[in-house]
Amino acid sequence: MLEEVEEVKGVDQKLVMFTRAFNGRLATTDYNLSKVAQVREVDVVNINDLASALKVVALPGEAMQIKIIKPGEEADQGIGYLDDGTMVVVEGGRNKIGRDLLISITSSLQTSAGKMIFGKFEGYANQETGGGGRRRSPGRRPAAGSGARPRQ
C-alpha cells in the first residue's frame, strides 16, 4: 500500500489515499482537501467546522426570541429549542408554554450532550408587527431607535 501512496502526485491525493488505505479518518483545516476526501468517500473532519459548532450561540445580556414548548425541571422554568437543537431554559417560562417570548441570556453551557442556553423572561414577542415592521430573528436585537418593545 505504501508504494501506491508514494507513486501518487500531490500532497492532498497522498493524504486521501493513505487515509483510505488504512481505513482512517482525515482531520484537516483545508477546505479543498476536505472536499476531495468527501468526493473520494473518505471519512473527513474539518476542524473549522468543529470550531464553528462549538462557538457560543448567545452571550450573557443578549436578547433572544424563543418559543416555550414544555415545562422545565425547576418550578418556574420553561424549555424551548433553537433550530440547531440547542436547549434553551427560561426562568419565568413555565406558565408560558406555546408562547413566543423575548428573553435575556444569563449564561450558556457546553456539555457532552450539547449546548444549553439559560435566560430569563423579559416579555412577549410581537406576533404581528403592524406598520411594515418585521419579526426579529432569534438572537438578534432590534435596531437602535426602531421602537421595538415587547408587549406586557
C-alpha atoms as one frame of an Amber mdcrd trajectory, in Angstrom:
protein
   0.000   0.000   0.000   2.718   2.489   0.897   4.283   2.081  -2.564   0.973
   3.065  -4.155   0.758   6.146  -1.917   4.333   7.149  -2.828   3.524   6.950
  -6.556   0.632   9.410  -6.283   1.477  13.013  -7.126   0.262  15.845  -4.899
   0.100  16.034  -1.135  -3.721  16.131  -0.971  -4.029  12.999  -3.114  -1.420
  11.210  -0.979  -3.233  12.106   2.242  -6.562  10.888   0.877  -5.079   7.650
  -0.482  -3.130   6.968   2.737  -6.250   7.580   4.855  -8.297   5.258   2.643
  -5.594   2.548   2.672  -5.706   2.372   6.466  -9.483   2.882   6.707  -8.824
   6.016   8.749 -10.382   9.418   9.229  -8.730  12.556   7.877  -8.690  15.690
  10.053  -7.886  18.959   8.296  -8.416  22.700   8.233  -8.056  22.735   4.426
 -11.455  23.238   2.783 -10.353  21.876  -0.604  -8.749  18.771   0.921 -11.957
  18.184   2.842 -13.988  18.320  -0.391 -11.572  15.978  -2.230 -11.851  13.455
   0.625 -15.657  13.658   0.558 -15.736  13.054  -3.203 -13.468  10.005  -2.739
 -15.751   8.804   0.090 -13.041   9.059   2.743 -14.101   9.981   6.290 -13.033
  13.573   6.901 -13.428  16.022   9.769 -12.937  19.705   9.056 -11.528  21.321
  12.207 -13.031  24.685  11.204 -16.497  23.084  11.152 -15.867  21.685  14.636
 -14.802  25.104  15.904 -17.963  26.673  14.467 -20.122  24.031  16.120 -18.563
  24.803  19.499 -18.927  28.588  19.309 -21.190  30.236  21.834 -24.605  30.872
  20.287 -25.513  33.676  22.664 -23.659  35.847  25.134 -24.968  36.966  28.536
 -27.054  40.111  28.243 -28.095  39.486  24.634 -31.772  39.307  23.741 -33.310
  36.306  22.034 -36.737  35.161  20.913 -37.765  31.594  21.758 -40.963  29.545
  21.754 -41.591  27.664  25.011 -42.693  24.107  24.286 -42.630  22.346  27.662
 -42.091  22.927  31.383 -38.586  22.727  32.822 -37.350  20.734  35.809 -37.430
  23.640  38.257 -40.608  25.343  39.484 -40.685  28.374  37.168 -38.708  27.108
  34.145 -39.891  26.710  30.570 -37.973  24.936  27.806 -37.547  25.844  24.145
 -35.140  24.795  21.388 -33.164  26.659  18.733 -33.185  25.409  15.139 -29.857
  23.627  15.723 -31.308  21.656  18.655 -29.785  23.792  21.401 -31.947  23.641
  24.532 -32.953  26.997  26.000 -34.055  27.055  29.657 -36.111  30.140  30.520
 -36.649  31.428  34.054 -40.264  32.570  34.276 -41.303  30.487  31.267 -43.227
  27.606  32.852 -46.683  29.151  32.548 -45.983  30.431  29.009 -45.953  27.151
  27.068 -46.837  27.682  23.413 -45.893  31.379  23.503 -43.039  33.184  21.757
 -41.020  35.024  24.384 -38.327  37.644  24.447 -35.617  36.580  26.850 -32.353
  37.947  28.162 -29.481  35.440  28.084 -27.961  34.839  31.520 -25.463  32.082
  30.655 -24.652  29.214  28.326 -23.096  25.822  28.866 -21.389  23.300  26.581
 -21.778  19.694  27.734 -21.054  16.333  26.129 -24.781  16.191  25.351 -24.690
  19.547  23.509 -25.183  23.248  24.144 -27.600  24.731  26.658 -28.608  28.370
  26.987 -30.165  29.893  30.097 -32.215  33.060  30.071 -34.919  34.971  31.885
 -38.303  36.103  30.634 -38.387  39.751  29.569 -41.666  39.966  27.652 -43.793
  38.512  24.891 -42.621  38.569  21.288 -44.867  40.532  18.932 -46.784  38.085
  16.777 -47.981  40.799  14.428 -45.699  43.729  13.916 -48.017  46.151  12.108
 -46.706  49.227  10.301 -44.455  47.253   7.933 -42.184  46.030  10.719 -40.903
  42.500  10.836 -40.479  39.847  13.471 -36.987  39.581  14.927 -34.870  36.521
  14.270 -33.656  34.553  17.303 -30.535  36.089  18.780 -30.966  39.430  17.036
 -31.567  42.743  18.737 -33.844  45.396  17.262 -32.028  48.275  15.601 -31.449
  51.312  17.814 -34.388  53.667  17.609 -36.631  51.043  15.972 -39.173  51.390
  18.751 -39.432  47.589  19.062 -40.666  46.821  22.556 -42.105  43.638  23.981
 -45.810  43.560  24.824 -46.582  43.364  28.523
